[in-house]
PDB file of C-alpha atoms and ligand atoms in Angstrom:
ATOM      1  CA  UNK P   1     -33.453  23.990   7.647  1.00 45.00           C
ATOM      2  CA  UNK P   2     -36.049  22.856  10.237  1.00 51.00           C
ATOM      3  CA  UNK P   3     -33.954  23.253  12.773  1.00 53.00           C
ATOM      4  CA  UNK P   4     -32.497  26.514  11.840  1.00 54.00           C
ATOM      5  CA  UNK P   5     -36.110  27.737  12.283  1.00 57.00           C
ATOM      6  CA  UNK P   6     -36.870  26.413  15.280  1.00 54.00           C
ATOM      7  CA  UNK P   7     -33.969  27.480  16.529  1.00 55.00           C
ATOM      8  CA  UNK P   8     -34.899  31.215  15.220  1.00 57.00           C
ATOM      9  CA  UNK P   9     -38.181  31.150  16.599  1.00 56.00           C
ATOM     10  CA  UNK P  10     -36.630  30.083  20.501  1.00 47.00           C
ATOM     11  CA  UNK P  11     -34.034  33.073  19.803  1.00 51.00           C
ATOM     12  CA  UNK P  12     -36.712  35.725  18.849  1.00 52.00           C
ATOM     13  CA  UNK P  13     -38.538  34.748  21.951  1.00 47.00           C
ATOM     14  CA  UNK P  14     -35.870  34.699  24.501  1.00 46.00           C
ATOM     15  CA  UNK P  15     -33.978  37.609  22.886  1.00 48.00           C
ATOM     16  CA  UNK P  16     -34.457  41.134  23.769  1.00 45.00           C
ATOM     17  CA  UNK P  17     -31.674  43.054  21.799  1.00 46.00           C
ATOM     18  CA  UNK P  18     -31.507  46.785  21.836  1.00 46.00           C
ATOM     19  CA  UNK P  19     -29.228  49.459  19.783  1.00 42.00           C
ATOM     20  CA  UNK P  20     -27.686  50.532  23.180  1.00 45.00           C
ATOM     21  CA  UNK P  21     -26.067  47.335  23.680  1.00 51.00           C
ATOM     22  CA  UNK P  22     -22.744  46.403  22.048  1.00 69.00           C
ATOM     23  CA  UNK P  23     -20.588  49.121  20.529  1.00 86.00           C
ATOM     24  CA  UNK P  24     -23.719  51.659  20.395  1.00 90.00           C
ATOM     25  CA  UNK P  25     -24.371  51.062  16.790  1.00 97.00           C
ATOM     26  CA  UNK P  26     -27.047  49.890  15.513  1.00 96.00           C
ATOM     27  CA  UNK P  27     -26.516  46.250  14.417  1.00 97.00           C
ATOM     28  CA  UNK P  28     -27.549  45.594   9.928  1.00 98.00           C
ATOM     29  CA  UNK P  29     -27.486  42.348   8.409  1.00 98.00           C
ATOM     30  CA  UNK P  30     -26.907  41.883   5.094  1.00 98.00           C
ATOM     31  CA  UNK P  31     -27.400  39.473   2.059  1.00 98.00           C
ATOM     32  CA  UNK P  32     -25.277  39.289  -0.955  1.00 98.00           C
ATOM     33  CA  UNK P  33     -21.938  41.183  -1.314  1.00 98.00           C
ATOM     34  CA  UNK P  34     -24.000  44.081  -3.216  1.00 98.00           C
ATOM     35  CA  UNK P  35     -25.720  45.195  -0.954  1.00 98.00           C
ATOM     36  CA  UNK P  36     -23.227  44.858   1.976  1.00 98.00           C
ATOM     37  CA  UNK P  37     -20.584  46.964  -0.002  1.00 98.00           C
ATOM     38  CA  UNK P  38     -23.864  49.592   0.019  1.00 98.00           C
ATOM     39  CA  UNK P  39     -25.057  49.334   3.152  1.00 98.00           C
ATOM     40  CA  UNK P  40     -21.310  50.182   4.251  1.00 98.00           C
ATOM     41  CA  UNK P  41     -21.049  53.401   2.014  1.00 98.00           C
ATOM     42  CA  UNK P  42     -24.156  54.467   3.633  1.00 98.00           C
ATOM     43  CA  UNK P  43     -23.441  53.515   7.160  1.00 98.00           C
ATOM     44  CA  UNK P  44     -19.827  54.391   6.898  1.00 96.00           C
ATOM     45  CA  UNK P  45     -18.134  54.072  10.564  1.00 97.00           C
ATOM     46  CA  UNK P  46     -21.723  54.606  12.485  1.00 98.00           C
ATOM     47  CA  UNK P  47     -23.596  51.355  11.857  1.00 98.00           C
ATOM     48  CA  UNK P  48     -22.296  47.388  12.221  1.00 98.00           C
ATOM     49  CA  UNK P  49     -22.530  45.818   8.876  1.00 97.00           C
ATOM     50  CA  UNK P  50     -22.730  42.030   9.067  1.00 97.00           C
ATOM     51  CA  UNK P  51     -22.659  40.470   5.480  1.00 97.00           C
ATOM     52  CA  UNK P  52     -23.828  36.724   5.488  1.00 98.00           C
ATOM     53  CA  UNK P  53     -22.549  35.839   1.741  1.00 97.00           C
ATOM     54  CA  UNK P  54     -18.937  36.374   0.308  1.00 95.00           C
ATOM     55  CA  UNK P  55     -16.799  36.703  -2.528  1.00 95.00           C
ATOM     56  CA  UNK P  56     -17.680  34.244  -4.859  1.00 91.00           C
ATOM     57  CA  UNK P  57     -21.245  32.600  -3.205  1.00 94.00           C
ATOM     58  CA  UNK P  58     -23.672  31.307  -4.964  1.00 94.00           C
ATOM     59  CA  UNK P  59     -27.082  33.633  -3.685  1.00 96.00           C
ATOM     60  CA  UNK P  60     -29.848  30.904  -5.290  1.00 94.00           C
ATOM     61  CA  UNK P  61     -27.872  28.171  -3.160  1.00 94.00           C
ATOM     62  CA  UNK P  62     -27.282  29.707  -0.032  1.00 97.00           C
ATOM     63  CA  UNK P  63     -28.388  28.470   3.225  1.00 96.00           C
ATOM     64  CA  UNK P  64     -28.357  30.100   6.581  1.00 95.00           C
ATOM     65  CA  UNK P  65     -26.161  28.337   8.726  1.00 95.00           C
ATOM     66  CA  UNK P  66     -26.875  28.284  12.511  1.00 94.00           C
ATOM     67  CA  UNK P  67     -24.552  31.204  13.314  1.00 95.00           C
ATOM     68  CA  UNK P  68     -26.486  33.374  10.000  1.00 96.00           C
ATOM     69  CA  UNK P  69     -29.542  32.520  12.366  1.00 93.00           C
ATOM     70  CA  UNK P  70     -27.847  34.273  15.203  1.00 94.00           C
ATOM     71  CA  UNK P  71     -27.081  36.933  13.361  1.00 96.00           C
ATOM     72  CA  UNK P  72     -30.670  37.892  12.167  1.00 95.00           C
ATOM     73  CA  UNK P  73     -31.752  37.434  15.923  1.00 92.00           C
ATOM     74  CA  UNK P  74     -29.286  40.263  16.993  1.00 93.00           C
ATOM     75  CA  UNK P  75     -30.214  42.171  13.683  1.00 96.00           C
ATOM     76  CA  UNK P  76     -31.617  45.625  14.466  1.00 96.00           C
ATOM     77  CA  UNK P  77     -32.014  45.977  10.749  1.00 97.00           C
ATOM     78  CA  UNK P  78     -32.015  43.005   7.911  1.00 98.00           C
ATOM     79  CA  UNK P  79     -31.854  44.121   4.322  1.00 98.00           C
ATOM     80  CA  UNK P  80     -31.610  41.341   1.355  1.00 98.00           C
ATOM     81  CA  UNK P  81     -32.535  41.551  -2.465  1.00 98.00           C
ATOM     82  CA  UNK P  82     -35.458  39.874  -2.526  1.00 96.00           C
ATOM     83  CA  UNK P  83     -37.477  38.599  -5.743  1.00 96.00           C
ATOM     84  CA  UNK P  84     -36.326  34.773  -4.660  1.00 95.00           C
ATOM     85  CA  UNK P  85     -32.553  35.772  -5.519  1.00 96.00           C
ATOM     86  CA  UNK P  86     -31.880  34.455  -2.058  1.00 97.00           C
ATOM     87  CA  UNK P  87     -34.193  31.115  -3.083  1.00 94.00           C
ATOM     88  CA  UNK P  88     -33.142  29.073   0.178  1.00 94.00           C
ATOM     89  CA  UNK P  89     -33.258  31.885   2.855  1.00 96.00           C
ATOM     90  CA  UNK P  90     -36.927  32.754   2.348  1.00 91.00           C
ATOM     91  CA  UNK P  91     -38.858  30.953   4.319  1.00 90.00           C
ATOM     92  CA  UNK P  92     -36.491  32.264   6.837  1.00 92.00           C
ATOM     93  CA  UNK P  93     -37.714  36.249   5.952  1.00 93.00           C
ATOM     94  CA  UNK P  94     -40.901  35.251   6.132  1.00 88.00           C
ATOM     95  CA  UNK P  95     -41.156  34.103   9.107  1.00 87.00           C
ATOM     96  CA  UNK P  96     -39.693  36.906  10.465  1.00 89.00           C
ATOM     97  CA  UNK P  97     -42.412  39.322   8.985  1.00 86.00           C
ATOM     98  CA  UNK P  98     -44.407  41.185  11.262  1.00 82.00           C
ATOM     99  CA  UNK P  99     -42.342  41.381  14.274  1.00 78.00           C
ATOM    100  CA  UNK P 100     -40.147  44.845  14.407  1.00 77.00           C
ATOM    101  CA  UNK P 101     -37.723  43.891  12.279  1.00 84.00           C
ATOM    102  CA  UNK P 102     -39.378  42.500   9.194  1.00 90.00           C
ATOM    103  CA  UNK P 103     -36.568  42.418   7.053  1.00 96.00           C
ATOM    104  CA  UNK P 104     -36.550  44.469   4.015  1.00 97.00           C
ATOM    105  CA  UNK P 105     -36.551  43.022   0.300  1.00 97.00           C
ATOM    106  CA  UNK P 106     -34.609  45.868  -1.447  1.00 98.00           C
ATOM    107  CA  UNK P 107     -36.088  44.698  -5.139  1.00 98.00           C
ATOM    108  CA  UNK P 108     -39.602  45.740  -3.492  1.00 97.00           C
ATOM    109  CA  UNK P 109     -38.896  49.462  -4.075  1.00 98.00           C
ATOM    110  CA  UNK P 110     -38.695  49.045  -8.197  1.00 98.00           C
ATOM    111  CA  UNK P 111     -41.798  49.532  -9.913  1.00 97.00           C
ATOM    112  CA  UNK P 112     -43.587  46.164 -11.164  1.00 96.00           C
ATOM    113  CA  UNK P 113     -43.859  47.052 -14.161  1.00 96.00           C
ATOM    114  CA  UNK P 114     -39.979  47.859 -14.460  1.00 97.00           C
ATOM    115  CA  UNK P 115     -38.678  44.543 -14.228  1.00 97.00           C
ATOM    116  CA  UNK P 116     -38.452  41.719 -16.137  1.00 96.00           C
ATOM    117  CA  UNK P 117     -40.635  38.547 -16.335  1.00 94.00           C
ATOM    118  CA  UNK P 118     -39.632  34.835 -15.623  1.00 89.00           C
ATOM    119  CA  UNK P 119     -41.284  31.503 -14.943  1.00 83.00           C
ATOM    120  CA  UNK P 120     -38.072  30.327 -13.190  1.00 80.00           C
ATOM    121  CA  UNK P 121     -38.423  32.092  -9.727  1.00 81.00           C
ATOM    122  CA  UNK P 122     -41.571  31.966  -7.617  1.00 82.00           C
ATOM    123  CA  UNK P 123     -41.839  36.229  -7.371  1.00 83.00           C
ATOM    124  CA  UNK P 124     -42.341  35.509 -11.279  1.00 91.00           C
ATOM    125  CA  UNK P 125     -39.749  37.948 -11.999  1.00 95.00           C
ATOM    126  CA  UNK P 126     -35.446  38.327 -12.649  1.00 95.00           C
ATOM    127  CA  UNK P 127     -34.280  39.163  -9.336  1.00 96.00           C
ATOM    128  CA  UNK P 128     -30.635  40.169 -10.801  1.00 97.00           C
ATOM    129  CA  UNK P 129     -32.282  43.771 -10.832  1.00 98.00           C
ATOM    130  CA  UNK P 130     -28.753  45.927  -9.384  1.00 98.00           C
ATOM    131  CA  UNK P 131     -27.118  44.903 -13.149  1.00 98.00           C
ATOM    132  CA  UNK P 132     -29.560  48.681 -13.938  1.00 98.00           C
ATOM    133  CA  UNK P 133     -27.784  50.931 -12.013  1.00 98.00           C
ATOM    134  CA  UNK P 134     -31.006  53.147 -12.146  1.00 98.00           C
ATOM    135  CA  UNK P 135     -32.736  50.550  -9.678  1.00 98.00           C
ATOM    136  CA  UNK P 136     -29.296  49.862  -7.523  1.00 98.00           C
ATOM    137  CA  UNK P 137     -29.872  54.098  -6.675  1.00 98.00           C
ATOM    138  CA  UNK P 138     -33.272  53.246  -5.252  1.00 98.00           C
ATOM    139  CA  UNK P 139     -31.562  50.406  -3.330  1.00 98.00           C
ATOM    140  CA  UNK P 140     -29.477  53.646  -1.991  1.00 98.00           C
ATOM    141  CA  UNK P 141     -32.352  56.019  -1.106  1.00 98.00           C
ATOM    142  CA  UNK P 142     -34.397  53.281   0.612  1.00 98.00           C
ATOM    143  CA  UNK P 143     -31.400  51.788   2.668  1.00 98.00           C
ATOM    144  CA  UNK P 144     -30.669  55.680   3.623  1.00 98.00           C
ATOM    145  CA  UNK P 145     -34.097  56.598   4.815  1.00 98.00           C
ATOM    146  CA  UNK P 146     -34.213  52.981   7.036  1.00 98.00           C
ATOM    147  CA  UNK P 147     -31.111  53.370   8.662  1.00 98.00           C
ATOM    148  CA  UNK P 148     -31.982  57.340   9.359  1.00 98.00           C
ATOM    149  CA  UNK P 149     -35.331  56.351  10.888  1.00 97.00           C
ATOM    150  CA  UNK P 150     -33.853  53.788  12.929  1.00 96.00           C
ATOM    151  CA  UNK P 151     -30.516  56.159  13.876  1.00 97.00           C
ATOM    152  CA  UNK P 152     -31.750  59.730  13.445  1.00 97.00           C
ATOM    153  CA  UNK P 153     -28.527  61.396  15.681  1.00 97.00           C
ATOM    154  CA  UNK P 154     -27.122  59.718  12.385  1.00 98.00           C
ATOM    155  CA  UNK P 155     -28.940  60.992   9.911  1.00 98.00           C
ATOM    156  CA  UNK P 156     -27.542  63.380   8.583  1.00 98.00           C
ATOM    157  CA  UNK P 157     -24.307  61.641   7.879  1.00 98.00           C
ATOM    158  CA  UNK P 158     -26.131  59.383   6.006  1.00 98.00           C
ATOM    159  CA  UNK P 159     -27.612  61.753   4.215  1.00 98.00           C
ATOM    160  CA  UNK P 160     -24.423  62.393   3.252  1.00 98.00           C
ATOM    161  CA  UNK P 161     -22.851  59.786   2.435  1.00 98.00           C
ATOM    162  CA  UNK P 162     -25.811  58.969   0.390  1.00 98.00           C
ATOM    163  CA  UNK P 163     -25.560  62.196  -1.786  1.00 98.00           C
ATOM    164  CA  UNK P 164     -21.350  61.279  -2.117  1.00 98.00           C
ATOM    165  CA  UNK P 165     -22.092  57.719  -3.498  1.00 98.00           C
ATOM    166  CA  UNK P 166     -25.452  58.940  -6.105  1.00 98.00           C
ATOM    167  CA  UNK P 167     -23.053  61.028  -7.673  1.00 98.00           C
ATOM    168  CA  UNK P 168     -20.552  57.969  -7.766  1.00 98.00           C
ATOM    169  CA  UNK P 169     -23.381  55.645  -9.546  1.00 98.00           C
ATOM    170  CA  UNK P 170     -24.176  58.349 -11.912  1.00 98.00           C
ATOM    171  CA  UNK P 171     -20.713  59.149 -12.859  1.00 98.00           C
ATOM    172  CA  UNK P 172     -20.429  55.455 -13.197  1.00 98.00           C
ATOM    173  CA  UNK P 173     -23.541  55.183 -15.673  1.00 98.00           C
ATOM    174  CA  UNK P 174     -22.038  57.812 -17.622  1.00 98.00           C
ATOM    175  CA  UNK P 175     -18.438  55.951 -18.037  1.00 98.00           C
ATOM    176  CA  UNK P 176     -20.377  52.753 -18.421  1.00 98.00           C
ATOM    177  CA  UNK P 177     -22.156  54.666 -21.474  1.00 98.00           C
ATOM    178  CA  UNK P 178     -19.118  55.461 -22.870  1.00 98.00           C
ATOM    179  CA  UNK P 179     -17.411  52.149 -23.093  1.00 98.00           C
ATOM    180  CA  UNK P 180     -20.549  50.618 -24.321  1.00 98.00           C
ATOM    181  CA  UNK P 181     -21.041  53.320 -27.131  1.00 97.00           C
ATOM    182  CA  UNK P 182     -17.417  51.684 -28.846  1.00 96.00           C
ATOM    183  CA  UNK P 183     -19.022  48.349 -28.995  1.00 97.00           C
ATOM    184  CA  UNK P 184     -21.004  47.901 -32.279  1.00 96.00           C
ATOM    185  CA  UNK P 185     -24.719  46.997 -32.178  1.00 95.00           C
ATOM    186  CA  UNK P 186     -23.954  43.667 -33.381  1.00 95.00           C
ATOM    187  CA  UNK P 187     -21.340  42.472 -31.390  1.00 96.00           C
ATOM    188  CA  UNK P 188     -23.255  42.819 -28.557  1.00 97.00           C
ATOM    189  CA  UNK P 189     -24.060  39.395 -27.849  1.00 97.00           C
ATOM    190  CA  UNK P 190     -23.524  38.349 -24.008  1.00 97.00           C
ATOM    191  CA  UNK P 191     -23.095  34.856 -23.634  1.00 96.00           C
ATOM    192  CA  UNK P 192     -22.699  33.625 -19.929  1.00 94.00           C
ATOM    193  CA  UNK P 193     -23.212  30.738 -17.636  1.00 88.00           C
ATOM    194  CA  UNK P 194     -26.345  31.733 -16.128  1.00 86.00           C
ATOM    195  CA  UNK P 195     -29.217  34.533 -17.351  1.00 85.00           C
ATOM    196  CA  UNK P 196     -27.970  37.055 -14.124  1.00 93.00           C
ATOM    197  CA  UNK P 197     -27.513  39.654 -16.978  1.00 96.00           C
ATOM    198  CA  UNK P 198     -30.850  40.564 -18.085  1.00 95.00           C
ATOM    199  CA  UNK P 199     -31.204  43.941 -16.866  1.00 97.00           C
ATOM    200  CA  UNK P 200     -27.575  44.678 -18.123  1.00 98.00           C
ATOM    201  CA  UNK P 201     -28.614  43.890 -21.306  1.00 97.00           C
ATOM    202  CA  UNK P 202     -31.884  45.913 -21.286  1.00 97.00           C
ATOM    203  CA  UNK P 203     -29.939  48.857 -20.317  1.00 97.00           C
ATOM    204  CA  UNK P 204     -27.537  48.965 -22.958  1.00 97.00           C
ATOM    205  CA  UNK P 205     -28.580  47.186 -25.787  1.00 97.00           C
ATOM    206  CA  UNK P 206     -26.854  43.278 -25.022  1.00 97.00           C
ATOM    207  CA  UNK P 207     -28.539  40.325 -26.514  1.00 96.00           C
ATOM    208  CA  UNK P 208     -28.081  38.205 -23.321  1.00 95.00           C
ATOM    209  CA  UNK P 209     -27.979  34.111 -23.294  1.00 91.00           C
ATOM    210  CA  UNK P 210     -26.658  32.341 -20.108  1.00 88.00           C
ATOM    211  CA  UNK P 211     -26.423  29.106 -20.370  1.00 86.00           C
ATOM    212  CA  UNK P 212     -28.490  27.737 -17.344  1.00 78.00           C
ATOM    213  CA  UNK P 213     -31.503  29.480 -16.425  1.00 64.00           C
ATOM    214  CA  UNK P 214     -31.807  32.099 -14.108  1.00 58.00           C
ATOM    215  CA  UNK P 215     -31.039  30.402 -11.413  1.00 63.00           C
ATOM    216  CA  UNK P 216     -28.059  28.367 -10.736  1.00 66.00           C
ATOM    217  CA  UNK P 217     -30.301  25.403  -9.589  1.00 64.00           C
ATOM    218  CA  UNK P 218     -30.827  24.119 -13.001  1.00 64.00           C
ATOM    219  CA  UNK P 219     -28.082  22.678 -14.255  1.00 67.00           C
ATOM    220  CA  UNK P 220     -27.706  22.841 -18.485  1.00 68.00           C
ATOM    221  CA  UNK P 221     -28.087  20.100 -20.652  1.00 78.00           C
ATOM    222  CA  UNK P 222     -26.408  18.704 -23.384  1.00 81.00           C
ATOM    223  CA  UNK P 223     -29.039  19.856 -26.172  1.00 84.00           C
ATOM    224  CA  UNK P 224     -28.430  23.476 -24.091  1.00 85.00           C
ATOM    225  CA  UNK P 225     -24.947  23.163 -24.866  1.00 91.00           C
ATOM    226  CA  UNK P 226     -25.284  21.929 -28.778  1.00 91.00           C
ATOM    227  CA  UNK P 227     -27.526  24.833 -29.141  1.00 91.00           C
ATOM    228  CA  UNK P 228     -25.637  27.555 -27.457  1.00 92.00           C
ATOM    229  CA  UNK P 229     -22.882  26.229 -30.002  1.00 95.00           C
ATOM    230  CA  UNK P 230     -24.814  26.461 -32.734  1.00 95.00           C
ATOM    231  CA  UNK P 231     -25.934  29.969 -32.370  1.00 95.00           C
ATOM    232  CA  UNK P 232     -22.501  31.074 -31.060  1.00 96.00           C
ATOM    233  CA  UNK P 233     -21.043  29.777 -34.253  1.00 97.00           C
ATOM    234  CA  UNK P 234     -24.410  31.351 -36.580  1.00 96.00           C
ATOM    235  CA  UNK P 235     -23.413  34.824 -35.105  1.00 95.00           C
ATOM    236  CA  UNK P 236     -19.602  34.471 -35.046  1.00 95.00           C
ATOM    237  CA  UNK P 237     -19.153  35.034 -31.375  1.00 97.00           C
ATOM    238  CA  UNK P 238     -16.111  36.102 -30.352  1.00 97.00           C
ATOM    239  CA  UNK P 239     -15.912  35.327 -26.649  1.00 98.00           C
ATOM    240  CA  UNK P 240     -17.875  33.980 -23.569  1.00 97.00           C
ATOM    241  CA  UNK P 241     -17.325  34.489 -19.947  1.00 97.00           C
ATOM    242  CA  UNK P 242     -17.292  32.559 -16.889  1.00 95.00           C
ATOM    243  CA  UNK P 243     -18.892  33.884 -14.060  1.00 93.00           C
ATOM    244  CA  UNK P 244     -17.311  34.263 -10.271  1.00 91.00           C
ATOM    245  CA  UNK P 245     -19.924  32.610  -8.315  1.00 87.00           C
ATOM    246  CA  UNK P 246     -20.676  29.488 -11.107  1.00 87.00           C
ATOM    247  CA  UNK P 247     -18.620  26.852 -11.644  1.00 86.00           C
ATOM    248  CA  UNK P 248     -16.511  27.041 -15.080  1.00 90.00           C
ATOM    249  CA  UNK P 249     -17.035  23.426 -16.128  1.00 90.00           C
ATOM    250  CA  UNK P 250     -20.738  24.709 -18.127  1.00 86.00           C
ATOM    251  CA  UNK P 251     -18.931  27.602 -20.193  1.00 93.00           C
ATOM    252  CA  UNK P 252     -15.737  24.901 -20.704  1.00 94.00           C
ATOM    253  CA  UNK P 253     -18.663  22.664 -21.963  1.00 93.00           C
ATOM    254  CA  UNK P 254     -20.039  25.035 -24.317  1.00 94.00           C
ATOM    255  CA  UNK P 255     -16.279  26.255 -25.455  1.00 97.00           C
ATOM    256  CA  UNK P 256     -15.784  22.087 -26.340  1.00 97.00           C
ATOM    257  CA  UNK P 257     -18.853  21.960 -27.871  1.00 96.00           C
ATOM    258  CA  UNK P 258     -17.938  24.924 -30.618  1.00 97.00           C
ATOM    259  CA  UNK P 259     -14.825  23.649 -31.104  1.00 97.00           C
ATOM    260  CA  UNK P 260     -15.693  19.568 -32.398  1.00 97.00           C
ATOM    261  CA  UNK P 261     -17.692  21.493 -34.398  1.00 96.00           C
ATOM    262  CA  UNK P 262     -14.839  22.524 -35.779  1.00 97.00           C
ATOM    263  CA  UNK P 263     -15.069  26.695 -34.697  1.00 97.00           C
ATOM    264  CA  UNK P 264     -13.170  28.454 -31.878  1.00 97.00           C
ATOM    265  CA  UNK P 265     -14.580  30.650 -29.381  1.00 97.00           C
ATOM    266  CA  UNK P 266     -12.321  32.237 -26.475  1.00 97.00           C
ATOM    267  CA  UNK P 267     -13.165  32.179 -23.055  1.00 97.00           C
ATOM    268  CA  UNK P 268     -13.175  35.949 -22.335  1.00 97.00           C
ATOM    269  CA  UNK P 269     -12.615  36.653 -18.845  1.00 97.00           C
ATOM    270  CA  UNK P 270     -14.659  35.877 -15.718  1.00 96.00           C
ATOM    271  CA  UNK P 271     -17.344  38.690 -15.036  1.00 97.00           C
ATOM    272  CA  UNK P 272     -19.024  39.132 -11.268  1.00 97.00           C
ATOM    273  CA  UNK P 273     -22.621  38.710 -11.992  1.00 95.00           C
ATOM    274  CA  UNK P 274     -24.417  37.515  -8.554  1.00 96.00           C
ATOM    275  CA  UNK P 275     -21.207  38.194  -6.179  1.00 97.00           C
ATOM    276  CA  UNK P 276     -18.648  40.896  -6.153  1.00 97.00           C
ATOM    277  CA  UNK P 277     -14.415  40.273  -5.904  1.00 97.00           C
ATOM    278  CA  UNK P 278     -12.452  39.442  -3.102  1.00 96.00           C
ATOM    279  CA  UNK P 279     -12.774  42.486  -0.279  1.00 93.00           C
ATOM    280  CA  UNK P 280     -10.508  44.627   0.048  1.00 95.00           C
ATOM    281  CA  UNK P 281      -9.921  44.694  -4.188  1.00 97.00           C
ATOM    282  CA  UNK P 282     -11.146  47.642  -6.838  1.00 97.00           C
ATOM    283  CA  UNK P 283     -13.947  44.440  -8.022  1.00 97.00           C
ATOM    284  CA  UNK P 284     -15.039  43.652  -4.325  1.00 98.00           C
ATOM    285  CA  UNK P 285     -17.029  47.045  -4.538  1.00 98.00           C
ATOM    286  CA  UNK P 286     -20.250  47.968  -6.534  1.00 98.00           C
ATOM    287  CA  UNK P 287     -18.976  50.469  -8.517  1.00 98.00           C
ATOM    288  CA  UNK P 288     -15.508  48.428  -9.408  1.00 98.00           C
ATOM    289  CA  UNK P 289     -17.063  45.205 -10.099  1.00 98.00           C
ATOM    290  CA  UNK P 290     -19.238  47.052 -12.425  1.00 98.00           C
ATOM    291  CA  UNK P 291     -15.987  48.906 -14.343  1.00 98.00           C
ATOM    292  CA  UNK P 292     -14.246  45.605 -14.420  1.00 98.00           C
ATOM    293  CA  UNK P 293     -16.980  43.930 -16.137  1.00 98.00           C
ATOM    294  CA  UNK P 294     -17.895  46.282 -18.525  1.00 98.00           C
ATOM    295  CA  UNK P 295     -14.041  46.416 -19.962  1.00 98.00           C
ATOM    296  CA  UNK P 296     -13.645  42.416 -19.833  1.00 98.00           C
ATOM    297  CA  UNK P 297     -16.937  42.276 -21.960  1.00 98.00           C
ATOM    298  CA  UNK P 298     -16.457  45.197 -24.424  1.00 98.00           C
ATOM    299  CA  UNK P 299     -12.733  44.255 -24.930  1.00 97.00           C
ATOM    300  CA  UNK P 300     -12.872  40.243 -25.342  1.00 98.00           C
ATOM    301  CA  UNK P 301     -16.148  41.117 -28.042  1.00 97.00           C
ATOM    302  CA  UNK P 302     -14.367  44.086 -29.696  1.00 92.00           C
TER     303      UNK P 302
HETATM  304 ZN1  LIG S 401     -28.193  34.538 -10.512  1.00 59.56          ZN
END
């Protein structure tokens, strides 16, 4: 990681990058596969998107390898969640503050008193904050007004496109509503491999457990697991899901642990929590991922 620094700060000094070069278009570096898939419904055919994490990455263990570094040299703009959701890149961002591309913590546009507490990250708060799709629109207005101000013969495209894909979240809200609203109050009980769904469960009424923390980093233990079992059994659980971007083995734990205690719970599907599907696929969007989720869950706890 030293190195990748080092090797930063020699590129930032020796590198003079302008929008003119290239293709024409300005140059935007992205984070996790959210906010790549909106950064390109924004930027549409006028901007370069460069996304640094794929399908199925783990954003609380990713590191910047030496070609990321490059990347955020020839960035003209760098937009990541922020809130220590990208826990090893960091120090990275922060040295980069100040200069003319300080790169821009999306999560920083939600009101402090929005979001939700936790001792597990250093910001002191849940960074999995696009699960509310209210707060994943302010990631839209913000990301429209930077690129305008940086590409204003664009501007008005964006503008557009920005208008197009509002009225896509909110129609999504709405049909996320709906599915929800089948679901009786007590069956919503979310049980996952790791607390990313928080703000889902705010938003529409989940009681949410992940088994690991909030971040990946900390692994579960085995009372974690004879708990989780306990409860699961206590409320008659259904189902619990394995997520995309975690390994399986923790839920396949917990599923072994219900079961020598002589209940069954099903494994209910895998849900996308901190990366989207494969590209190119209905879940490797925003808005899919979201659709896809919201079935598996409702159906496997119905
Ligand atoms: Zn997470």
């Amino acid at each position: 990681m030293k190195k990748g620094i080092l090797l930063l700060a020699i590129l930032i000094i020796f590198s003079c990058k302008n929008e003119t070069e290239g293709n024409g278009k300005i140059n935007v570096v992205t984070t996790t596969t959210m906010i790549t898939d909106l950064v390109k419904n924004i930027g549409g055919d006028y901007i370069n998107v460069e996304g640094l994490m794929g399908s199925g990455v783990d954003p609380h263990l990713y590191k910047a390898s030496e070609g990321d570094v490059t990347k955020l040299v020839d960035a003209d703009i760098i937009f990541y969640n922020g809130l220590h959701l990208e826990g090893k890149l960091v120090e990275i961002f922060e040295k980069m503050e100040g200069g003319d591309k300080t790169p821009i913590a999306l999560a920083d546009e939600i009101n402090k008193n929005q979001l939700i507490g936790s001792e597990y990250f250093a910001s002191n708060y849940d960074p999995h904050v696009w699960f509310n799709i209210d707060f994943f629109k302010q990631f839209v207005e913000k990301v429209t007004k930077v690129l305008s101000e940086k590409d204003p013969v664009n501007a008005e495209k964006f503008r557009e496109n920005e208008k197009r894909y509002l009225d896509d979240l909110n129609k999504l809200k709405e049909d996320v509503q709906g599915v929800v609203d089948v679901l009786p109050e007590e069956k919503r009980i979310l049980v996952t491999a790791h607390d990313a769904f928080n703000y889902f469960g705010k938003a529409y009424g989940f009681n949410v457990v992940g088994l690991q923390g909030l971040s990946t980093a900390t692994e579960a233990g085995v009372q974690d697991v004879q708990k989780l079992a306990a409860f699961i059994i206590e409320k008659n659980i259904k189902a619990i899901f394995i997520e995309s971007s975690v390994p399986r083995r923790t839920i396949e734990a917990l599923q072994a642990a219900v079961k020598s205690k002589g209940h069954e719970v099903v494994i209910g599907g895998t849900l996308y929590s901190d990366a989207l599907g494969n590209a190119g696929t209905a879940e490797g969007t925003y808005v899919g991922m979201y659709r896809y989720n919201i079935k598996t869950i409702v159906s496997a706890l119905q």
